[in-house]
Amino acid sequence: MNQFEFTAVGVIESPYKQKFAIPRQPGLIAEARGQLVLSPPFADDAIVRGIDSFSHLWLVFVFHETADKGWSPLVRPPRLGGNEKKGVFATRATFRPNPIGLSVVKLDGVERRGEQLVLKLSGIDLLDGTPVLDIKPYLPYADALPNAASGFADAAPQTDMTVSMSEQAIEFCRKQHALPDLQVFIEKVLKQDPRPPYKKQRQDTQSYGMNLYNFNIKWTVDGDHNHVTEIRIQQQDDAQTT
């Protein structure tokens, strides 16, 4: 069996600090902004010459948080409520023979940061700290196939979830001048309903917490409604989820 070794060309800086709340696919939340940080020897200006003429990029990355958990020939796609098994090669599940993923992202710019070269991105679905193995330009004439069959994922996921925020949460978002889309970003994350499939069947009011950027967001779910109760700066001992 052939084996290969790869070196990451860079690392993702993302608002998603945990797998919980990451959208199922890229592009679902345009306000999800992050950066791909290239370090020497890959932080050479020549390596991205001409890249700014492309609006979108393919990123080949490693599922680094689940890479040590092995793989399974059958998985339960969240899109099917976690109740039906499909072959791993018929899904985009993380538990693969080789723990690599493919994501298309919007390129918003390139900037120099000392010895590092930074690609500014949006529409990302990548965990903070994700190692990136390669970057390729997205080519609409070859990569966009509108008549392609898409199996059980024939349209972008939709939910009936609504979102409201407490006065404290709204005021907190207003004060984050470096993140003018923070409130919209949080609302769109919650409208995706990031809960595990088995919890979506419960009818009682549930409380949750998640970390986005360096903020801890607390909210409740009652039926199809999310209510953000509190947002605060994340403390070292904050729980990952509730």
PDB file of C-alpha atoms in Angstrom:
ATOM      1  CA  MET A   1       0.000   0.000   0.000  1.00  0.00           C
ATOM      2  CA  ASN A   2       1.401   3.388  -0.975  1.00  0.00           C
ATOM      3  CA  GLN A   3       1.999   5.887   1.804  1.00  0.00           C
ATOM      4  CA  PHE A   4       2.713   9.591   1.486  1.00  0.00           C
ATOM      5  CA  GLU A   5       3.799  12.392   3.766  1.00  0.00           C
ATOM      6  CA  PHE A   6       2.513  15.945   3.396  1.00  0.00           C
ATOM      7  CA  THR A   7       3.521  19.243   4.947  1.00  0.00           C
ATOM      8  CA  ALA A   8       0.866  21.822   5.787  1.00  0.00           C
ATOM      9  CA  VAL A   9       1.361  25.051   3.836  1.00  0.00           C
ATOM     10  CA  GLY A  10      -0.581  27.085   6.381  1.00  0.00           C
ATOM     11  CA  VAL A  11      -3.087  27.148   9.228  1.00  0.00           C
ATOM     12  CA  ILE A  12      -6.622  28.524   9.405  1.00  0.00           C
ATOM     13  CA  GLU A  13      -7.578  31.259  11.868  1.00  0.00           C
ATOM     14  CA  SER A  14     -11.334  30.896  12.257  1.00  0.00           C
ATOM     15  CA  PRO A  15     -14.172  32.206  14.434  1.00  0.00           C
ATOM     16  CA  TYR A  16     -15.163  28.560  14.966  1.00  0.00           C
ATOM     17  CA  LYS A  17     -13.251  27.450  18.044  1.00  0.00           C
ATOM     18  CA  GLN A  18     -15.046  24.115  18.302  1.00  0.00           C
ATOM     19  CA  LYS A  19     -16.711  21.696  15.886  1.00  0.00           C
ATOM     20  CA  PHE A  20     -20.094  22.502  17.406  1.00  0.00           C
ATOM     21  CA  ALA A  21     -21.792  25.277  15.378  1.00  0.00           C
ATOM     22  CA  ILE A  22     -19.669  24.942  12.231  1.00  0.00           C
ATOM     23  CA  PRO A  23     -22.005  24.946   9.205  1.00  0.00           C
ATOM     24  CA  ARG A  24     -22.279  21.632   7.371  1.00  0.00           C
ATOM     25  CA  GLN A  25     -20.840  23.084   4.157  1.00  0.00           C
ATOM     26  CA  PRO A  26     -18.886  26.176   3.070  1.00  0.00           C
ATOM     27  CA  GLY A  27     -20.643  29.249   1.747  1.00  0.00           C
ATOM     28  CA  LEU A  28     -23.753  28.853   3.903  1.00  0.00           C
ATOM     29  CA  ILE A  29     -22.737  31.782   6.128  1.00  0.00           C
ATOM     30  CA  ALA A  30     -21.034  34.522   4.121  1.00  0.00           C
ATOM     31  CA  GLU A  31     -20.204  36.431   7.328  1.00  0.00           C
ATOM     32  CA  ALA A  32     -17.984  33.577   8.548  1.00  0.00           C
ATOM     33  CA  ARG A  33     -14.649  35.299   8.016  1.00  0.00           C
ATOM     34  CA  GLY A  34     -11.228  33.848   8.678  1.00  0.00           C
ATOM     35  CA  GLN A  35      -7.658  33.782   7.467  1.00  0.00           C
ATOM     36  CA  LEU A  36      -5.227  31.280   6.040  1.00  0.00           C
ATOM     37  CA  VAL A  37      -1.821  32.082   7.479  1.00  0.00           C
ATOM     38  CA  LEU A  38       1.148  30.926   5.407  1.00  0.00           C
ATOM     39  CA  SER A  39       4.485  30.733   7.192  1.00  0.00           C
ATOM     40  CA  PRO A  40       8.001  30.283   5.745  1.00  0.00           C
ATOM     41  CA  PRO A  41       8.938  28.715   3.403  1.00  0.00           C
ATOM     42  CA  PHE A  42       5.422  29.089   1.980  1.00  0.00           C
ATOM     43  CA  ALA A  43       5.054  32.786   2.867  1.00  0.00           C
ATOM     44  CA  ASP A  44       6.777  33.817  -0.329  1.00  0.00           C
ATOM     45  CA  ASP A  45       4.952  36.528  -2.292  1.00  0.00           C
ATOM     46  CA  ALA A  46       5.736  34.600  -5.479  1.00  0.00           C
ATOM     47  CA  ILE A  47       3.673  31.617  -4.329  1.00  0.00           C
ATOM     48  CA  VAL A  48       0.405  33.602  -4.596  1.00  0.00           C
ATOM     49  CA  ARG A  49       1.246  35.711  -7.640  1.00  0.00           C
ATOM     50  CA  GLY A  50      -1.967  36.041  -9.673  1.00  0.00           C
ATOM     51  CA  ILE A  51      -4.208  34.573  -6.990  1.00  0.00           C
ATOM     52  CA  ASP A  52      -6.058  37.862  -6.498  1.00  0.00           C
ATOM     53  CA  SER A  53      -7.630  37.468  -9.951  1.00  0.00           C
ATOM     54  CA  PHE A  54      -9.732  34.575  -8.583  1.00  0.00           C
ATOM     55  CA  SER A  55     -12.760  35.209  -6.402  1.00  0.00           C
ATOM     56  CA  HIS A  56     -12.830  31.751  -4.812  1.00  0.00           C
ATOM     57  CA  LEU A  57     -10.348  29.059  -3.834  1.00  0.00           C
ATOM     58  CA  TRP A  58     -10.366  25.354  -3.075  1.00  0.00           C
ATOM     59  CA  LEU A  59      -8.633  24.435   0.171  1.00  0.00           C
ATOM     60  CA  VAL A  60      -7.419  20.888   0.805  1.00  0.00           C
ATOM     61  CA  PHE A  61      -7.220  20.464   4.571  1.00  0.00           C
ATOM     62  CA  VAL A  62      -6.831  17.962   7.404  1.00  0.00           C
ATOM     63  CA  PHE A  63      -9.577  17.017   9.860  1.00  0.00           C
ATOM     64  CA  HIS A  64      -7.013  17.422  12.602  1.00  0.00           C
ATOM     65  CA  GLU A  65      -9.337  17.015  15.593  1.00  0.00           C
ATOM     66  CA  THR A  66     -10.736  13.673  14.447  1.00  0.00           C
ATOM     67  CA  ALA A  67      -7.698  12.271  12.600  1.00  0.00           C
ATOM     68  CA  ASP A  68      -6.777  10.019  15.530  1.00  0.00           C
ATOM     69  CA  LYS A  69     -10.268   8.524  15.856  1.00  0.00           C
ATOM     70  CA  GLY A  70      -9.975   6.223  12.853  1.00  0.00           C
ATOM     71  CA  TRP A  71     -12.505   5.726  10.101  1.00  0.00           C
ATOM     72  CA  SER A  72     -15.678   3.789   9.428  1.00  0.00           C
ATOM     73  CA  PRO A  73     -17.104   2.386   6.176  1.00  0.00           C
ATOM     74  CA  LEU A  74     -20.581   3.483   7.286  1.00  0.00           C
ATOM     75  CA  VAL A  75     -21.519   6.830   8.848  1.00  0.00           C
ATOM     76  CA  ARG A  76     -24.716   8.604   9.898  1.00  0.00           C
ATOM     77  CA  PRO A  77     -25.012  11.890   7.953  1.00  0.00           C
ATOM     78  CA  PRO A  78     -26.545  14.715  10.039  1.00  0.00           C
ATOM     79  CA  ARG A  79     -28.464  15.700   6.899  1.00  0.00           C
ATOM     80  CA  LEU A  80     -30.499  12.506   7.335  1.00  0.00           C
ATOM     81  CA  GLY A  81     -31.118  13.179  11.003  1.00  0.00           C
ATOM     82  CA  GLY A  82     -28.420  10.776  12.119  1.00  0.00           C
ATOM     83  CA  ASN A  83     -30.856   7.877  11.664  1.00  0.00           C
ATOM     84  CA  GLU A  84     -29.662   6.368   8.396  1.00  0.00           C
ATOM     85  CA  LYS A  85     -26.260   4.985   7.471  1.00  0.00           C
ATOM     86  CA  LYS A  86     -24.451   5.749   4.236  1.00  0.00           C
ATOM     87  CA  GLY A  87     -21.073   4.686   2.907  1.00  0.00           C
ATOM     88  CA  VAL A  88     -18.382   7.129   3.990  1.00  0.00           C
ATOM     89  CA  PHE A  89     -17.449   7.740   0.339  1.00  0.00           C
ATOM     90  CA  ALA A  90     -21.071   8.807  -0.281  1.00  0.00           C
ATOM     91  CA  THR A  91     -20.758  11.523   2.368  1.00  0.00           C
ATOM     92  CA  ARG A  92     -18.482  14.327   3.496  1.00  0.00           C
ATOM     93  CA  ALA A  93     -18.096  12.907   6.984  1.00  0.00           C
ATOM     94  CA  THR A  94     -14.852  13.502   8.859  1.00  0.00           C
ATOM     95  CA  PHE A  95     -14.152   9.849   9.713  1.00  0.00           C
ATOM     96  CA  ARG A  96     -12.425   8.907   6.479  1.00  0.00           C
ATOM     97  CA  PRO A  97      -9.588   6.491   5.580  1.00  0.00           C
ATOM     98  CA  ASN A  98      -7.464   9.601   4.998  1.00  0.00           C
ATOM     99  CA  PRO A  99      -8.708  12.492   7.180  1.00  0.00           C
ATOM    100  CA  ILE A 100      -8.714  15.173   4.504  1.00  0.00           C
ATOM    101  CA  GLY A 101     -11.421  17.570   3.401  1.00  0.00           C
ATOM    102  CA  LEU A 102     -12.120  19.949   0.539  1.00  0.00           C
ATOM    103  CA  SER A 103     -13.686  23.369   0.986  1.00  0.00           C
ATOM    104  CA  VAL A 104     -14.413  26.231  -1.395  1.00  0.00           C
ATOM    105  CA  VAL A 105     -13.990  29.686   0.135  1.00  0.00           C
ATOM    106  CA  LYS A 106     -14.202  33.303  -1.012  1.00  0.00           C
ATOM    107  CA  LEU A 107     -10.895  35.164  -1.285  1.00  0.00           C
ATOM    108  CA  ASP A 108     -11.212  38.662   0.157  1.00  0.00           C
ATOM    109  CA  GLY A 109      -7.589  39.733  -0.121  1.00  0.00           C
ATOM    110  CA  VAL A 110      -3.941  38.984   0.522  1.00  0.00           C
ATOM    111  CA  GLU A 111      -1.773  40.831   3.008  1.00  0.00           C
ATOM    112  CA  ARG A 112       1.731  40.642   4.448  1.00  0.00           C
ATOM    113  CA  ARG A 113       2.083  40.175   8.218  1.00  0.00           C
ATOM    114  CA  GLY A 114       5.796  40.263   8.931  1.00  0.00           C
ATOM    115  CA  GLU A 115       7.213  36.892   7.919  1.00  0.00           C
ATOM    116  CA  GLN A 116       3.711  35.538   7.383  1.00  0.00           C
ATOM    117  CA  LEU A 117       1.516  35.813   4.310  1.00  0.00           C
ATOM    118  CA  VAL A 118      -2.216  35.978   5.020  1.00  0.00           C
ATOM    119  CA  LEU A 119      -5.113  35.073   2.734  1.00  0.00           C
ATOM    120  CA  LYS A 120      -8.297  36.738   3.982  1.00  0.00           C
ATOM    121  CA  LEU A 121     -11.301  34.456   3.488  1.00  0.00           C
ATOM    122  CA  SER A 122     -15.062  34.368   4.004  1.00  0.00           C
ATOM    123  CA  GLY A 123     -17.815  31.785   3.815  1.00  0.00           C
ATOM    124  CA  ILE A 124     -15.583  29.332   5.638  1.00  0.00           C
ATOM    125  CA  ASP A 125     -16.619  26.137   7.407  1.00  0.00           C
ATOM    126  CA  LEU A 126     -13.258  25.369   8.989  1.00  0.00           C
ATOM    127  CA  LEU A 127     -12.236  24.877  12.596  1.00  0.00           C
ATOM    128  CA  ASP A 128      -9.670  27.235  14.078  1.00  0.00           C
ATOM    129  CA  GLY A 129      -6.211  25.708  13.732  1.00  0.00           C
ATOM    130  CA  THR A 130      -7.067  23.562  10.697  1.00  0.00           C
ATOM    131  CA  PRO A 131      -3.915  22.631   8.728  1.00  0.00           C
ATOM    132  CA  VAL A 132      -4.192  23.347   5.000  1.00  0.00           C
ATOM    133  CA  LEU A 133      -2.284  21.092   2.606  1.00  0.00           C
ATOM    134  CA  ASP A 134      -2.926  22.863  -0.687  1.00  0.00           C
ATOM    135  CA  ILE A 135      -4.675  25.793  -2.356  1.00  0.00           C
ATOM    136  CA  LYS A 136      -6.195  25.680  -5.823  1.00  0.00           C
ATOM    137  CA  PRO A 137      -8.198  28.311  -7.732  1.00  0.00           C
ATOM    138  CA  TYR A 138     -11.914  27.680  -8.188  1.00  0.00           C
ATOM    139  CA  LEU A 139     -12.800  27.543 -11.896  1.00  0.00           C
ATOM    140  CA  PRO A 140     -16.529  28.060 -12.557  1.00  0.00           C
ATOM    141  CA  TYR A 141     -16.485  26.534 -16.044  1.00  0.00           C
ATOM    142  CA  ALA A 142     -15.036  23.280 -14.706  1.00  0.00           C
ATOM    143  CA  ASP A 143     -16.110  23.206 -11.054  1.00  0.00           C
ATOM    144  CA  ALA A 144     -19.723  24.435 -11.254  1.00  0.00           C
ATOM    145  CA  LEU A 145     -21.930  21.672 -12.655  1.00  0.00           C
ATOM    146  CA  PRO A 146     -25.545  22.782 -12.148  1.00  0.00           C
ATOM    147  CA  ASN A 147     -27.024  19.609 -13.640  1.00  0.00           C
ATOM    148  CA  ALA A 148     -25.053  17.224 -11.454  1.00  0.00           C
ATOM    149  CA  ALA A 149     -27.025  14.781  -9.278  1.00  0.00           C
ATOM    150  CA  SER A 150     -26.504  15.383  -5.563  1.00  0.00           C
ATOM    151  CA  GLY A 151     -28.111  12.378  -3.919  1.00  0.00           C
ATOM    152  CA  PHE A 152     -29.645  12.966  -0.490  1.00  0.00           C
ATOM    153  CA  ALA A 153     -28.144  16.499  -0.327  1.00  0.00           C
ATOM    154  CA  ASP A 154     -29.998  17.997  -3.263  1.00  0.00           C
ATOM    155  CA  ALA A 155     -30.355  21.512  -1.798  1.00  0.00           C
ATOM    156  CA  ALA A 156     -28.835  23.720   0.859  1.00  0.00           C
ATOM    157  CA  PRO A 157     -30.126  22.759   4.323  1.00  0.00           C
ATOM    158  CA  GLN A 158     -33.025  24.843   5.542  1.00  0.00           C
ATOM    159  CA  THR A 159     -34.604  25.110   8.968  1.00  0.00           C
ATOM    160  CA  ASP A 160     -37.570  26.942  10.438  1.00  0.00           C
ATOM    161  CA  MET A 161     -35.457  28.248  13.311  1.00  0.00           C
ATOM    162  CA  THR A 162     -35.907  31.866  14.355  1.00  0.00           C
ATOM    163  CA  VAL A 163     -33.544  33.907  16.508  1.00  0.00           C
ATOM    164  CA  SER A 164     -33.925  36.713  19.020  1.00  0.00           C
ATOM    165  CA  MET A 165     -31.389  38.351  21.308  1.00  0.00           C
ATOM    166  CA  SER A 166     -31.483  39.853  24.766  1.00  0.00           C
ATOM    167  CA  GLU A 167     -30.701  43.550  25.181  1.00  0.00           C
ATOM    168  CA  GLN A 168     -27.336  42.591  26.680  1.00  0.00           C
ATOM    169  CA  ALA A 169     -26.457  40.460  23.646  1.00  0.00           C
ATOM    170  CA  ILE A 170     -27.474  43.160  21.168  1.00  0.00           C
ATOM    171  CA  GLU A 171     -25.495  45.817  23.023  1.00  0.00           C
ATOM    172  CA  PHE A 172     -22.464  43.523  23.230  1.00  0.00           C
ATOM    173  CA  CYS A 173     -22.531  43.013  19.453  1.00  0.00           C
ATOM    174  CA  ARG A 174     -22.850  46.758  18.834  1.00  0.00           C
ATOM    175  CA  LYS A 175     -19.678  47.400  20.814  1.00  0.00           C
ATOM    176  CA  GLN A 176     -17.579  45.001  18.697  1.00  0.00           C
ATOM    177  CA  HIS A 177     -16.518  47.581  16.123  1.00  0.00           C
ATOM    178  CA  ALA A 178     -13.929  45.264  14.591  1.00  0.00           C
ATOM    179  CA  LEU A 179     -16.725  42.759  13.845  1.00  0.00           C
ATOM    180  CA  PRO A 180     -19.616  44.813  12.440  1.00  0.00           C
ATOM    181  CA  ASP A 181     -21.438  41.660  11.248  1.00  0.00           C
ATOM    182  CA  LEU A 182     -21.210  39.838  14.575  1.00  0.00           C
ATOM    183  CA  GLN A 183     -24.938  39.894  15.339  1.00  0.00           C
ATOM    184  CA  VAL A 184     -25.853  38.712  11.845  1.00  0.00           C
ATOM    185  CA  PHE A 185     -23.141  36.047  12.006  1.00  0.00           C
ATOM    186  CA  ILE A 186     -24.440  34.642  15.297  1.00  0.00           C
ATOM    187  CA  GLU A 187     -28.035  34.697  14.036  1.00  0.00           C
ATOM    188  CA  LYS A 188     -27.105  32.789  10.878  1.00  0.00           C
ATOM    189  CA  VAL A 189     -25.140  30.199  12.851  1.00  0.00           C
ATOM    190  CA  LEU A 190     -28.161  29.572  15.071  1.00  0.00           C
ATOM    191  CA  LYS A 191     -30.588  29.473  12.148  1.00  0.00           C
ATOM    192  CA  GLN A 192     -28.554  26.516  10.865  1.00  0.00           C
ATOM    193  CA  ASP A 193     -29.583  24.732  14.106  1.00  0.00           C
ATOM    194  CA  PRO A 194     -26.181  23.331  15.163  1.00  0.00           C
ATOM    195  CA  ARG A 195     -27.667  20.935  17.727  1.00  0.00           C
ATOM    196  CA  PRO A 196     -26.998  17.194  17.390  1.00  0.00           C
ATOM    197  CA  PRO A 197     -29.858  15.458  15.539  1.00  0.00           C
ATOM    198  CA  TYR A 198     -31.035  13.548  18.621  1.00  0.00           C
ATOM    199  CA  LYS A 199     -31.571  16.774  20.569  1.00  0.00           C
ATOM    200  CA  LYS A 200     -33.690  18.309  17.821  1.00  0.00           C
ATOM    201  CA  GLN A 201     -36.464  15.874  18.700  1.00  0.00           C
ATOM    202  CA  ARG A 202     -36.828  17.184  22.233  1.00  0.00           C
ATOM    203  CA  GLN A 203     -39.732  19.486  23.033  1.00  0.00           C
ATOM    204  CA  ASP A 204     -38.497  20.923  26.336  1.00  0.00           C
ATOM    205  CA  THR A 205     -36.564  24.175  26.570  1.00  0.00           C
ATOM    206  CA  GLN A 206     -32.850  23.521  26.203  1.00  0.00           C
ATOM    207  CA  SER A 207     -29.849  25.668  27.101  1.00  0.00           C
ATOM    208  CA  TYR A 208     -26.617  25.744  25.120  1.00  0.00           C
ATOM    209  CA  GLY A 209     -23.289  27.511  24.926  1.00  0.00           C
ATOM    210  CA  MET A 210     -20.738  27.902  22.149  1.00  0.00           C
ATOM    211  CA  ASN A 211     -17.543  29.798  21.466  1.00  0.00           C
ATOM    212  CA  LEU A 212     -17.213  32.037  18.414  1.00  0.00           C
ATOM    213  CA  TYR A 213     -14.121  34.213  18.027  1.00  0.00           C
ATOM    214  CA  ASN A 214     -13.157  34.845  21.669  1.00  0.00           C
ATOM    215  CA  PHE A 215     -16.760  35.148  22.792  1.00  0.00           C
ATOM    216  CA  ASN A 216     -18.948  32.748  24.733  1.00  0.00           C
ATOM    217  CA  ILE A 217     -22.554  32.766  23.538  1.00  0.00           C
ATOM    218  CA  LYS A 218     -25.355  31.399  25.690  1.00  0.00           C
ATOM    219  CA  TRP A 219     -28.790  30.701  24.250  1.00  0.00           C
ATOM    220  CA  THR A 220     -31.950  28.696  24.785  1.00  0.00           C
ATOM    221  CA  VAL A 221     -33.989  26.683  22.304  1.00  0.00           C
ATOM    222  CA  ASP A 222     -37.740  26.463  22.689  1.00  0.00           C
ATOM    223  CA  GLY A 223     -39.366  24.632  19.805  1.00  0.00           C
ATOM    224  CA  ASP A 224     -38.137  26.339  16.649  1.00  0.00           C
ATOM    225  CA  HIS A 225     -36.928  29.475  18.392  1.00  0.00           C
ATOM    226  CA  ASN A 226     -33.446  30.392  19.599  1.00  0.00           C
ATOM    227  CA  HIS A 227     -33.018  33.159  22.144  1.00  0.00           C
ATOM    228  CA  VAL A 228     -29.515  34.457  22.855  1.00  0.00           C
ATOM    229  CA  THR A 229     -29.457  35.247  26.551  1.00  0.00           C
ATOM    230  CA  GLU A 230     -25.871  36.407  27.040  1.00  0.00           C
ATOM    231  CA  ILE A 231     -22.616  37.080  25.195  1.00  0.00           C
ATOM    232  CA  ARG A 232     -19.385  37.695  27.036  1.00  0.00           C
ATOM    233  CA  ILE A 233     -15.654  37.511  26.567  1.00  0.00           C
ATOM    234  CA  GLN A 234     -14.609  33.889  26.803  1.00  0.00           C
ATOM    235  CA  GLN A 235     -12.927  32.902  30.047  1.00  0.00           C
ATOM    236  CA  GLN A 236     -10.275  30.218  30.302  1.00  0.00           C
ATOM    237  CA  ASP A 237     -12.617  27.868  32.149  1.00  0.00           C
ATOM    238  CA  ASP A 238     -15.632  28.296  29.859  1.00  0.00           C
ATOM    239  CA  ALA A 239     -17.249  25.005  28.917  1.00  0.00           C
ATOM    240  CA  GLN A 240     -17.156  24.126  25.229  1.00  0.00           C
ATOM    241  CA  THR A 241     -20.859  23.331  25.009  1.00  0.00           C
ATOM    242  CA  THR A 242     -23.750  22.936  27.389  1.00  0.00           C
TER     243      THR A 242
END
